[in-house]
Coordinates of C-alpha atoms in Angstrom, one line a residue:
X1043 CA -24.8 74.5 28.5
X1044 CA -22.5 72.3 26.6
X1045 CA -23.1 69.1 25.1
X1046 CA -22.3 65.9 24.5
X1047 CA -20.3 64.2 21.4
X1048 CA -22.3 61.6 19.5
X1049 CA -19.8 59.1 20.5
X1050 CA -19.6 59.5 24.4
X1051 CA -23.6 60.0 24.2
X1052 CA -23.9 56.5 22.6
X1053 CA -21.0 54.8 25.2
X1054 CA -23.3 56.0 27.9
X1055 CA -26.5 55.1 26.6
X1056 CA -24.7 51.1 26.1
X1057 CA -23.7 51.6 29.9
X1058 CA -27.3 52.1 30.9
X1059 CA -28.3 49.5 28.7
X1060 CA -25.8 47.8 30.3
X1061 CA -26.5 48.3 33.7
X1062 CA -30.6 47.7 33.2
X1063 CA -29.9 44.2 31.9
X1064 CA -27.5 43.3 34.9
X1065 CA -30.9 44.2 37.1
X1066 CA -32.9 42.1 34.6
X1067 CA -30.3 39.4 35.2
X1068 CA -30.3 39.6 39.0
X1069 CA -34.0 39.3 38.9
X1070 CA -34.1 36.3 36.7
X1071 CA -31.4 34.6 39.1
X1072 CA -33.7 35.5 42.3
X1073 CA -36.9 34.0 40.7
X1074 CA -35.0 30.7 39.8
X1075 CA -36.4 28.4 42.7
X1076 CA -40.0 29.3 42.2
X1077 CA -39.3 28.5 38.6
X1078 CA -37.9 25.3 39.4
X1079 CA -40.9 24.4 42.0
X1080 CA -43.5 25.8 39.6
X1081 CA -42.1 23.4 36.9
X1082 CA -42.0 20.8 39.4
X1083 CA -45.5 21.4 40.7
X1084 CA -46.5 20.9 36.7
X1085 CA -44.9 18.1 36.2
X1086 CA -46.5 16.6 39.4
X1087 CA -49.8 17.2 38.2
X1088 CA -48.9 14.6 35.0
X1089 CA -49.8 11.5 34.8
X1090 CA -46.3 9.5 35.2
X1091 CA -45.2 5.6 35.8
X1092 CA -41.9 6.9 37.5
X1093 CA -41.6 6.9 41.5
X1094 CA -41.7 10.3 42.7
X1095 CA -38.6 10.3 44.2
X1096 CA -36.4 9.5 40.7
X1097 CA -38.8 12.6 39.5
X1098 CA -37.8 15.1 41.8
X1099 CA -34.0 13.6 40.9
X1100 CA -34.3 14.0 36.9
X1101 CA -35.9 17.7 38.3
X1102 CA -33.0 18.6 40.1
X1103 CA -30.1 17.8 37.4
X1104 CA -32.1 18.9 34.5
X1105 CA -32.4 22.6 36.8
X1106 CA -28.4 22.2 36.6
X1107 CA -28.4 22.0 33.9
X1108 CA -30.5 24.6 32.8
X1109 CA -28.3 26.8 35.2
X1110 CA -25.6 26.0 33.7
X1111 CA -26.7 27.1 30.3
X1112 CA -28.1 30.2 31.7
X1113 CA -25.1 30.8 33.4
X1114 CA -22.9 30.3 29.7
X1115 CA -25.5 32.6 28.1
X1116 CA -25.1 35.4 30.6
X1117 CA -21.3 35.1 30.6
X1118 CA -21.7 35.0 26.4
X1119 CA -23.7 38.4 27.1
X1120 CA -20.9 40.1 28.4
X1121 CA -18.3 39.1 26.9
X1122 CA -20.0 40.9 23.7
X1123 CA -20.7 43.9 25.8
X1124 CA -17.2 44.5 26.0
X1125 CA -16.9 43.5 22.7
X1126 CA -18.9 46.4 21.9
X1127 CA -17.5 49.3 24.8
X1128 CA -14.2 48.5 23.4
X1129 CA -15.0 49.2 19.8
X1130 CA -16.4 52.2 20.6
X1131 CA -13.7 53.5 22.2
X1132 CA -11.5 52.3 19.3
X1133 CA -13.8 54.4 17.0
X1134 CA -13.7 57.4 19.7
X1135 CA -9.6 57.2 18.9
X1136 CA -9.6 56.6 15.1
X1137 CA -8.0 53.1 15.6
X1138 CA -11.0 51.3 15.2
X1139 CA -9.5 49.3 12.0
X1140 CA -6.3 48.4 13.3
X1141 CA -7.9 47.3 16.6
X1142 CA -10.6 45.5 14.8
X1143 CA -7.5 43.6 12.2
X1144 CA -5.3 42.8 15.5
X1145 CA -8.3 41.3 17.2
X1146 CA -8.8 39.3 13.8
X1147 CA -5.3 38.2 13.8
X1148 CA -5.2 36.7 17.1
X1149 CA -8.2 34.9 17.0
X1150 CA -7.4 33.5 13.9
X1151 CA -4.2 32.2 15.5
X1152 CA -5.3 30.8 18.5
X1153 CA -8.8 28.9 16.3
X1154 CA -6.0 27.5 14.4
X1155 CA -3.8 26.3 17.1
X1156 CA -7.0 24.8 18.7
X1157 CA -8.4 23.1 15.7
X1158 CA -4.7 21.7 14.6
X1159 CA -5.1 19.7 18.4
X1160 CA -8.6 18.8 17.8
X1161 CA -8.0 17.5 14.5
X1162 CA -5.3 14.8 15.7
X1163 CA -7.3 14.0 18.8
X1164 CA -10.3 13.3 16.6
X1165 CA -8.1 11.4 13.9
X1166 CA -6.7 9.4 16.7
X1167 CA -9.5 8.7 18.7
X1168 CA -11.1 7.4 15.7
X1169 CA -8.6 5.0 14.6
X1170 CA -8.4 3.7 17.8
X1171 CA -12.0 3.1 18.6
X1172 CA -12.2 1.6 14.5
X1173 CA -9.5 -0.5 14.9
X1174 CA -11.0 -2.8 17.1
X1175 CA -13.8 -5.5 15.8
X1176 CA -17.0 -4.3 16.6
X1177 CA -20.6 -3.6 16.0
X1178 CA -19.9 -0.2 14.1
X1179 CA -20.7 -0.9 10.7
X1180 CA -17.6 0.8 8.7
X1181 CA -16.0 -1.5 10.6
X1182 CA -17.9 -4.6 9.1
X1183 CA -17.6 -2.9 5.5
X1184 CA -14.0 -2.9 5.5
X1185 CA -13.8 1.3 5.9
X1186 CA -10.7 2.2 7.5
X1187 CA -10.4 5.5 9.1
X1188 CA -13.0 6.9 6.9
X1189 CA -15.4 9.4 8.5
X1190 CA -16.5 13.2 7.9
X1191 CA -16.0 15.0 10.2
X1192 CA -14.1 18.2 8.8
X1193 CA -11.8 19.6 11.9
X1194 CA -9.2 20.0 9.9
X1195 CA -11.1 20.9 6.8
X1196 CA -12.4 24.5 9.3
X1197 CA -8.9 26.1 8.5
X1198 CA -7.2 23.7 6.8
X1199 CA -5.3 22.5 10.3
X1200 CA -2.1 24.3 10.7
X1201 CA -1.8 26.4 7.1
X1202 CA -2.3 29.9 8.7
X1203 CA 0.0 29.7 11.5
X1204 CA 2.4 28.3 8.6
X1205 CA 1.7 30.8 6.1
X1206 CA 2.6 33.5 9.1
X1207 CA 6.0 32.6 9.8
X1208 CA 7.6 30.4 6.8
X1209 CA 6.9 33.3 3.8
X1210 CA 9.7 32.4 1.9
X1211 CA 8.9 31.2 -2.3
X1212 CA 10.4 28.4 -4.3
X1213 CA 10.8 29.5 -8.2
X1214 CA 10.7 26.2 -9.3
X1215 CA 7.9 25.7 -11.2
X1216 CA 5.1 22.6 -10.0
X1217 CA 2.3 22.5 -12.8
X1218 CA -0.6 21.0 -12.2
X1219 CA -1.6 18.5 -15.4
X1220 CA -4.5 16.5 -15.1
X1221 CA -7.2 16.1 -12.5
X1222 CA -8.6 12.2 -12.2
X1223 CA -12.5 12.4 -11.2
X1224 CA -14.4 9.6 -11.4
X1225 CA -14.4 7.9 -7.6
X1226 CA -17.3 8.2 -5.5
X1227 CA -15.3 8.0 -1.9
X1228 CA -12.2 9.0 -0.5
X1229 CA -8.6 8.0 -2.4
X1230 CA -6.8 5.6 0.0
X1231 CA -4.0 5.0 -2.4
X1232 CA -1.9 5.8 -6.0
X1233 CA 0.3 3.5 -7.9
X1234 CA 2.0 3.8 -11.9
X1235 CA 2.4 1.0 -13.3
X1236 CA 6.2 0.0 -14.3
X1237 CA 5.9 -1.4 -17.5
X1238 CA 4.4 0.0 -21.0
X1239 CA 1.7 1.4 -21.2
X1240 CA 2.4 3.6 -18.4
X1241 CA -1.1 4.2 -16.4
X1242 CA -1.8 5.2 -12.9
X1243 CA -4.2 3.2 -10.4
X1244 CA -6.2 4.5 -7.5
X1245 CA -7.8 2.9 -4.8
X1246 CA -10.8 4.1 -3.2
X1247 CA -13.2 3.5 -0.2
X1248 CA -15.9 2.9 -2.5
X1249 CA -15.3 -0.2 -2.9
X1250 CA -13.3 0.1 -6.4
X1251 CA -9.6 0.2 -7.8
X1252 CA -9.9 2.4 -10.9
X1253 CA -7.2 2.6 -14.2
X1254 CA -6.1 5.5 -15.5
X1255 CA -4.5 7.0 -18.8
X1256 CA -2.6 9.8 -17.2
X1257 CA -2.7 12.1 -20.7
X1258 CA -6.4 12.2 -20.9
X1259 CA -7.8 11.4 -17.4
X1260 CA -9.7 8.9 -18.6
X1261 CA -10.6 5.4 -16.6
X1262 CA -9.3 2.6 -18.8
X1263 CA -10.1 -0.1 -16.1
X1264 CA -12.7 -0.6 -13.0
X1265 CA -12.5 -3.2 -10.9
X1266 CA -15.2 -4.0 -8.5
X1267 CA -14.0 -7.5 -7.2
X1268 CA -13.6 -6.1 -3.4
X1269 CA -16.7 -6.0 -1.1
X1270 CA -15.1 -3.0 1.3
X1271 CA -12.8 -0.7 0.8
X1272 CA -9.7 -0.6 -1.6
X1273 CA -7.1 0.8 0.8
X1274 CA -3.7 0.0 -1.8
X1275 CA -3.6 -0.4 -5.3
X1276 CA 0.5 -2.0 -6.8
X1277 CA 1.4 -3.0 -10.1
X1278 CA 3.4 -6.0 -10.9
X1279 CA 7.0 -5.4 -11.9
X1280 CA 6.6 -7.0 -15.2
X1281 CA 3.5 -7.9 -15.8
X1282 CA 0.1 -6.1 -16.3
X1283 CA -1.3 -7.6 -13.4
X1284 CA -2.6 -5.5 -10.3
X1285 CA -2.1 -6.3 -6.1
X1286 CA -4.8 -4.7 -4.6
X1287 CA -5.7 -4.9 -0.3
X1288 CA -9.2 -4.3 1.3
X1289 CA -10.9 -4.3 4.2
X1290 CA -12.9 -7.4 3.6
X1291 CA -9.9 -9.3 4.8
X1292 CA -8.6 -10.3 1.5
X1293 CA -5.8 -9.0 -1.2
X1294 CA -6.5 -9.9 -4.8
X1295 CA -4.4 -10.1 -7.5
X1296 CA -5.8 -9.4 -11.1
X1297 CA -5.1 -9.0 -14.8
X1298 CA -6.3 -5.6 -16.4
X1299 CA -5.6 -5.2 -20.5
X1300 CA -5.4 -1.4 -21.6
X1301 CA -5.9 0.4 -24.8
X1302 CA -4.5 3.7 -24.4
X1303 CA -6.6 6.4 -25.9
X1304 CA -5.3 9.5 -27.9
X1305 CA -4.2 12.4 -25.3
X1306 CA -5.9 15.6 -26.0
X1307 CA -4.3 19.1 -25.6
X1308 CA -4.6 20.1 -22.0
X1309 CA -4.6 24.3 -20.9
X1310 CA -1.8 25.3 -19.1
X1311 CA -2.9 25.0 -15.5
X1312 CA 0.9 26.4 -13.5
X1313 CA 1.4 28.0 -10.4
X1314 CA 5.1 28.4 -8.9
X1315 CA 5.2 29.2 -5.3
X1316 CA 3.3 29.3 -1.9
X1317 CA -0.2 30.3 -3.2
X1318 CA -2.8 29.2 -1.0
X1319 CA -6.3 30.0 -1.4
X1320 CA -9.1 28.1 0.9
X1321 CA -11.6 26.4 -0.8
X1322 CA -15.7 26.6 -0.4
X1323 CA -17.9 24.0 0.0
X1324 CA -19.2 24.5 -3.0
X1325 CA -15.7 23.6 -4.5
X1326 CA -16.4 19.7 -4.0
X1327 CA -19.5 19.7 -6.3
X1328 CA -17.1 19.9 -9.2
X1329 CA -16.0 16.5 -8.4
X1330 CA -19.0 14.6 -7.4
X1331 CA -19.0 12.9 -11.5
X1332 CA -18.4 9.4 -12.3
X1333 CA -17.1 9.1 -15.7
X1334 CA -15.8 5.0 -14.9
X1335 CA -19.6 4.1 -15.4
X1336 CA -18.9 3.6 -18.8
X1337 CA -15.2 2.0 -18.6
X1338 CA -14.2 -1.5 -18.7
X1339 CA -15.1 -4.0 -15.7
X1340 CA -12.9 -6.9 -14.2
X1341 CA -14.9 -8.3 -11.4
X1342 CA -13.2 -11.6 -10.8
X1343 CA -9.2 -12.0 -9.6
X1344 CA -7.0 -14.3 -10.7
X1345 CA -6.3 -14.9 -7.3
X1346 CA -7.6 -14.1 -3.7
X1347 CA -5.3 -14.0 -0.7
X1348 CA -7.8 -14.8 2.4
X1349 CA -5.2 -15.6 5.5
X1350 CA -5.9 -12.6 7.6
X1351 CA -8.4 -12.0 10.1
X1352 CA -8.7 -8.5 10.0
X1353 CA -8.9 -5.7 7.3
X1354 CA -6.0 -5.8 5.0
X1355 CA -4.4 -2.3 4.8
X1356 CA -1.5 -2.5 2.2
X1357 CA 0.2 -5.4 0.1
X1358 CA 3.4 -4.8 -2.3
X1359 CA 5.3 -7.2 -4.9
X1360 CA 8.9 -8.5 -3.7
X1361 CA 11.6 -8.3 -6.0
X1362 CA 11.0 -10.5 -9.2
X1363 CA 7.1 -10.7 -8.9
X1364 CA 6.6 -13.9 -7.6
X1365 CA 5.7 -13.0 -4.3
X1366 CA 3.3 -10.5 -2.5
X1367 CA 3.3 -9.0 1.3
X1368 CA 0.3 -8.0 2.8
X1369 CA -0.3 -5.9 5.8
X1370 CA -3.6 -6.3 8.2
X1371 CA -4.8 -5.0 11.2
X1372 CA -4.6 -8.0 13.0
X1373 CA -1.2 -6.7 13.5
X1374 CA 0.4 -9.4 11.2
X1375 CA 2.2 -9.3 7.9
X1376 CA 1.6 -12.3 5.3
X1377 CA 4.0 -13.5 2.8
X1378 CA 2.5 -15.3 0.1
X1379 CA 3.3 -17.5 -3.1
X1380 CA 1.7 -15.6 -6.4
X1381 CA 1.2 -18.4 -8.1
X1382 CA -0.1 -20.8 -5.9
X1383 CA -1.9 -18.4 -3.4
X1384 CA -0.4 -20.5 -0.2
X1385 CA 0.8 -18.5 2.8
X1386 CA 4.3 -18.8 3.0
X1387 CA 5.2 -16.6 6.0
X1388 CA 3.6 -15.3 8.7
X1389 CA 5.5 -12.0 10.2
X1390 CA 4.4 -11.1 13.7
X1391 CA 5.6 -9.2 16.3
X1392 CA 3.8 -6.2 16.2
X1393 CA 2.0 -5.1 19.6
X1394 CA -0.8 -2.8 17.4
X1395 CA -2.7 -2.9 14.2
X1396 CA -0.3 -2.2 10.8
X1397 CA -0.5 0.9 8.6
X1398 CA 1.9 0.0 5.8
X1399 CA 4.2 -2.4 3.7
X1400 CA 6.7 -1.9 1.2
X1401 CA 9.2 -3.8 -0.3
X1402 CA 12.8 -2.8 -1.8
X1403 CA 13.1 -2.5 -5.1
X1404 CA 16.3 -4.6 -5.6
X1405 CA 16.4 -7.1 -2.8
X1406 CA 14.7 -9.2 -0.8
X1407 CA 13.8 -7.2 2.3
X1408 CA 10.5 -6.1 3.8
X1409 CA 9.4 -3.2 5.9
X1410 CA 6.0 -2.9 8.2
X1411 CA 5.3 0.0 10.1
X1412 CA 2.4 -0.3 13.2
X1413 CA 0.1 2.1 15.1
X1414 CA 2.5 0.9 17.8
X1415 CA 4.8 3.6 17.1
X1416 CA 7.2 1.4 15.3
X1417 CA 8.3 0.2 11.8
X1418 CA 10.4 -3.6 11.3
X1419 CA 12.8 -4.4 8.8
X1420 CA 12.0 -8.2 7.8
X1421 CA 15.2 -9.6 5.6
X1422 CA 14.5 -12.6 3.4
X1423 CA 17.7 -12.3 1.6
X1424 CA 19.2 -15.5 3.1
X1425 CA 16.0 -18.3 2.7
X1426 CA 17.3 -20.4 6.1
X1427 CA 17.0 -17.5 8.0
X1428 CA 14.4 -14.8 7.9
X1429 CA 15.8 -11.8 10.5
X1430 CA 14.1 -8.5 12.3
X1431 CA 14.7 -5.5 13.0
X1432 CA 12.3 -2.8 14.9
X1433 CA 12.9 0.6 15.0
X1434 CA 11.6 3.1 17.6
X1435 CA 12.0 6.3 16.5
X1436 CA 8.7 7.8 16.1
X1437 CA 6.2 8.7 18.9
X1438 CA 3.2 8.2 17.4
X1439 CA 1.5 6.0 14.8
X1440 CA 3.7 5.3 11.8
X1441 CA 1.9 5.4 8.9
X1442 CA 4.2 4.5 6.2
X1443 CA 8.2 3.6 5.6
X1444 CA 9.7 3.2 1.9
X1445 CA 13.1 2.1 0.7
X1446 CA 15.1 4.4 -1.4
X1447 CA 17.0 2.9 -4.5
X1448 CA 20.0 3.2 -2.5
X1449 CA 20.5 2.0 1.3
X1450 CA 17.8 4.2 2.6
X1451 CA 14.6 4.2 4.9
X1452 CA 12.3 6.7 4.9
X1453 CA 9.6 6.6 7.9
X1454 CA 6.8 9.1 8.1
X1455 CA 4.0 9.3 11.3
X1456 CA 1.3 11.1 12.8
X1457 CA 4.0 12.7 15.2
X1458 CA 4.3 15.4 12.4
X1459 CA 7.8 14.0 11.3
X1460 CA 9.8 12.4 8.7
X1461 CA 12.9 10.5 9.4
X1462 CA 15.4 9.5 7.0
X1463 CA 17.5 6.0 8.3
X1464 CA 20.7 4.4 7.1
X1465 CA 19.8 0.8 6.6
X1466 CA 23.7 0.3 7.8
X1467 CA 23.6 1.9 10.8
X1468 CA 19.8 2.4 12.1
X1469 CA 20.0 3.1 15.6
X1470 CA 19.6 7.1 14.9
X1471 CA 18.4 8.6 11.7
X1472 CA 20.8 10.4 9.4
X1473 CA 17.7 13.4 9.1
X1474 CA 14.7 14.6 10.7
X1475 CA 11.9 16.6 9.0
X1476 CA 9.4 18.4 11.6
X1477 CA 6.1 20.0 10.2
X1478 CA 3.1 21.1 10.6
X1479 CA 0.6 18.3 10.6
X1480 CA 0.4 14.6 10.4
X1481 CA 2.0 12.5 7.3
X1482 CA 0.3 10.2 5.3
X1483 CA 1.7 7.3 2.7
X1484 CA 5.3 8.9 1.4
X1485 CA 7.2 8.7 -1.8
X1486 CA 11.2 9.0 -2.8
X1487 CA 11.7 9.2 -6.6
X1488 CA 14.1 7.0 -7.7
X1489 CA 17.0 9.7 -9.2
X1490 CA 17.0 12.6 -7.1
X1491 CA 15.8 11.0 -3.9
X1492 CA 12.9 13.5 -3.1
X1493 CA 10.7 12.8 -1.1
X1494 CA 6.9 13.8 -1.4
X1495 CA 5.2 14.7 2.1
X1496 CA 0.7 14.0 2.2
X1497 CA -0.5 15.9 4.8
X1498 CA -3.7 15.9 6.9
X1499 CA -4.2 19.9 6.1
X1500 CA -4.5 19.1 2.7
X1501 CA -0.4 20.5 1.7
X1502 CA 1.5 18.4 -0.2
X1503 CA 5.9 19.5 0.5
X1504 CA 8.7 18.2 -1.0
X1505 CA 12.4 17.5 0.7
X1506 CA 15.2 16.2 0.0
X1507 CA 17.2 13.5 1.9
X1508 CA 18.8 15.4 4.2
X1509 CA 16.1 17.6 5.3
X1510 CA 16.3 20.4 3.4
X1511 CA 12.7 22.0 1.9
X1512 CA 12.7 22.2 -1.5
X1513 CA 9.0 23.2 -2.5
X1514 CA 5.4 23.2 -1.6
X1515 CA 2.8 21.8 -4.2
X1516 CA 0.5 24.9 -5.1
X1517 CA -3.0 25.0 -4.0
X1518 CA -5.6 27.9 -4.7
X1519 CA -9.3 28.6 -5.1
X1520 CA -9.1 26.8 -8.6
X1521 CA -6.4 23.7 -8.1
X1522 CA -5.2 21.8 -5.7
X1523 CA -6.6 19.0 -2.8
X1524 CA -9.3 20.0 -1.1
X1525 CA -9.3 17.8 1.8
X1526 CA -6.4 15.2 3.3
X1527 CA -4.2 13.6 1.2
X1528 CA -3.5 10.6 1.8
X1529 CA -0.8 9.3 -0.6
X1530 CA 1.9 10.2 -3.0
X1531 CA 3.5 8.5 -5.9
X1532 CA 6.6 9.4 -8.3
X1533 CA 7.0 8.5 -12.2
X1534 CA 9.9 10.3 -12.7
X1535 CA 10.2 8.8 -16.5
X1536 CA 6.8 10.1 -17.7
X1537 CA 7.0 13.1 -19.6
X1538 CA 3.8 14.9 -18.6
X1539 CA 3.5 13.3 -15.0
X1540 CA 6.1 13.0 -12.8
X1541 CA 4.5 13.2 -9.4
X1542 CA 0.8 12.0 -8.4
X1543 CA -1.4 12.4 -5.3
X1544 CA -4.8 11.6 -4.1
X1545 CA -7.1 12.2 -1.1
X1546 CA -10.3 12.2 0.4
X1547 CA -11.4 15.0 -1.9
X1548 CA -12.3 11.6 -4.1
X1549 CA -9.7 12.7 -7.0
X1550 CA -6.1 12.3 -7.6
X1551 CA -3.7 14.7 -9.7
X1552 CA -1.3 14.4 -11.9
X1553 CA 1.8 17.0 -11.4
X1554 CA 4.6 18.2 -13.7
X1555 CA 7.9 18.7 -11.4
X1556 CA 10.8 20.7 -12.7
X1557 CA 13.2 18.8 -10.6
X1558 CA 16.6 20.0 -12.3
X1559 CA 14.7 23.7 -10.9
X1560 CA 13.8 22.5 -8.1
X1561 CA 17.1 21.1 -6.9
X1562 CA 18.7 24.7 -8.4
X1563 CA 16.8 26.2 -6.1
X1564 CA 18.5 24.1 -3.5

């Protein structure tokens, strides 16, 4: 009599299985209404102040329910079933491994499709509902778009559909340098200062604006004047006096004095390429220090700029130093007087709350840009008459436009683009970058033009004017961000850091660009 392989011997005994569960099943699904009346029968035996006729309602829709689930749990059931009936016939063929990768490979595409959609719904959604003045205390606290929840931290949003289809490697070399630790929150902003000594300032949603010496990575300078969160941190042209926003409504402006310590050797810490390593959990334990307990504290501003009536988002120095823009989500700009503190403009227009100022570096013009999918050109050049443009070339929230050196605007937005404008002509921009996720606070160096991309899935890219992708900041299982970043900042003249960038893994990081390698590779 013959017999039976192991294999087809167990696929029958999982049909059976099978097939004796389906009874199980039916059984359970005939017996559901004298469930349902037993538990009703129960429940009407306890003593309860609630009419009998809202009882036997909350009964009803709480069996629904329960059906629902049921039904979810049975449909869960099989789904594994044929999980398992199809791996054994994988096994049965000898393609049990390749099935099992290919399988793998598409669910992996499709969770990360699904959670790249999810985590701009939930970013969105979140803005919106924080945006307006209520009850919900980050609100009251000044915390702007601050929250945990970590849909784009699952896969990192779009990075393995990316690393699928672009595979190609830049040789220039990006070194990583220093790591600043020392915040206890999320990084809203970075800033070097312009005049000597050189240091870099963050700004943090813990309520402080911390000094750095970019050799060492260690905090020169706290400040702790804010009560809510530090969302931008600028340095005066000239001066070492610091312009820093919040979200207790007010921007302050105050003097720091710095003592630059003696920079230590630091290990070579390079990696040229695409690398891209996820990180643990157990990753952001190695930056939960504080080492600005023991620096210098300024808690009193020389000034505090208090005209807005919502949180204050950004604020930059005009040409010359004497006056400072803010930007607030009451959907106004504010033009103030340094030295006297007096509002001297107030620039509205905008039909949604503002994301971002910035300020040429040579003349006398002003850009906002607006949740309301637009960014204005304000143009103080001519003192009788104070002109505006807008400029609707985004469709979704803008979160940041910068001038270039030259006649250039740069807009980023949360429609996953970068647009490059000619401040001559702006009806149409001269270049469009399209990526992968939503773009954060940009950067253009002043030479070369380059402009530095923060991303929500933690990447960090680099492009020039017209387009064209020159490089990808490294990240692996031992350096790089480890959640969103939300700003970049060049310093083309310093000759360790040239490029910084901080996020919501509370640290920033100091970069070492090869540009004249970088635009080789071009």
């Amino acid at each position: 009599m013959p017999t039976e392989s192991g294999s087809w011997a167990s696929a029958r005994q999982t049909k059976q299985k099978r097939k004796s569960h389906s009874l199980s099943i039916k059984r359970t699904n005939s017996s559901e209404q004298d469930r349902s009346g037993l538990q009703r029968d129960m429940l009407e035996g306890q003593d309860s102040k609630l009419p009998s006729s809202v009882r036997n309602t909350l009964m009803d829709l709480f069996g629904q329910i329960e059906r629902e689930f049921e039904n979810l749990y049975i449909e869960n059931l099989e789904l594994r079933r044929e999980i398992d009936t199809l791996n054994e016939r994988l096994a049965v063929e000898g393609q049990s491994i390749d099935g099992a990768e290919l399988s793998k490979g598409q669910m992996k595409t499709k969770a990360s499709h699904s959670t790249s959609q999810l985590s701009q719904k939930l970013k969105t959604t979140y803005k919106a509902s924080t945006s307006k003045r209520s009850n919900f205390s980050p609100i009251k606290a000044g915390r702007p778009c601050h929250f945990r929840v970590r849909s784009w931290e699952i896969w990192g949003g779009d990075s393995w559909i990316v690393s699928s289809f672009k595979t190609t490697t830049s040789r220039a070399i990006c070194q990583l340098v220093k790591e600043y630790v020392g915040h206890r929150d999320g990084l809203w902003d970075v800033s070097v200062t312009r005049t000597q000594p050189v240091v870099m300032g963050t700004a943090s949603a813990d309520h402080t604006a911390l000094l750095w010496s970019i050799e060492t990575g260690k905090c020169l300078i706290k400040y702790v004047g804010h009560a809510g969160s530090v969302n931008s941190i600028k340095f005066h042209p000239t001066e070492q006096i610091a312009l820093t926003a919040s979200g207790d409504q007010t921007a302050h402006i105050w003097r720091y004095t710095v003592q630059l310590p003696t920079p230590q050797p630091t290990a070579d810490t390079s990696i040229s390429g695409e690398e891209e390593v996820d990180f643990s959990d157990k990753d952001e334990a190695e930056v939960d220090g504080d080492v600005s307990s023991d620096c210098p504290t300024v808690r009193i501003p020389l000034s505090s700029l208090k005209s807005h009536q919502g949180v204050v988002i950004a604020a930059d120095w005009l040409v010359g130093g004497k006056q400072a823009v803010t930007a607030s989500w009451d959907r106004t700009a504010n033009l103030y007087d340094v030295e006297t503190s007096e509002l001297v403009h107030s620039l509205t227009g905008h039909d949604q709350e503002l994301t971002h100022c910035c300020t040429h570096p040579t003349q006398r013009l002003v850009v906002t840009s607006s949740r309301d999918t637009t960014f204005r050109l304000w143009d103080f050049r001519d003192p009788s008459i104070h002109s505006v443009n807008v400029f609707q070339g985004h469709t979704d929230t803008v979160t940041s436009a910068v001038f270039t050196v030259g006649d250039n605007v740069v807009s980023g937005s949360d429609d996953r683009t970068v647009k490059v404008w000619d401040l001559k002509n702006m009806r149409s921009p001269i270049a469009t970058i399209r990526t992968d996720s939503a773009v954060n606070r940009i950067s253009v160096s002043v030479g070369q033009k380059i402009i530095a991309l923060p991303h929500d899935n933690r990447q960090v890219r680099l492009f020039d004017m017209s387009g064209v992708r020159l490089a990808r900041l490294p990240r692996s299982n031992r350096q790089g961000h480890r959640r969103m970043v939300c700003c970049s900042a060049w310093s083309e003249d310093h000759p360790t850091c040239n490029l910084f960038t901080c996020g919501f893994d509370r640290q920033a990081i100091g970069w070492n660009i090869n540009i004249p390698a970088l635009l080789q590779e071009k």
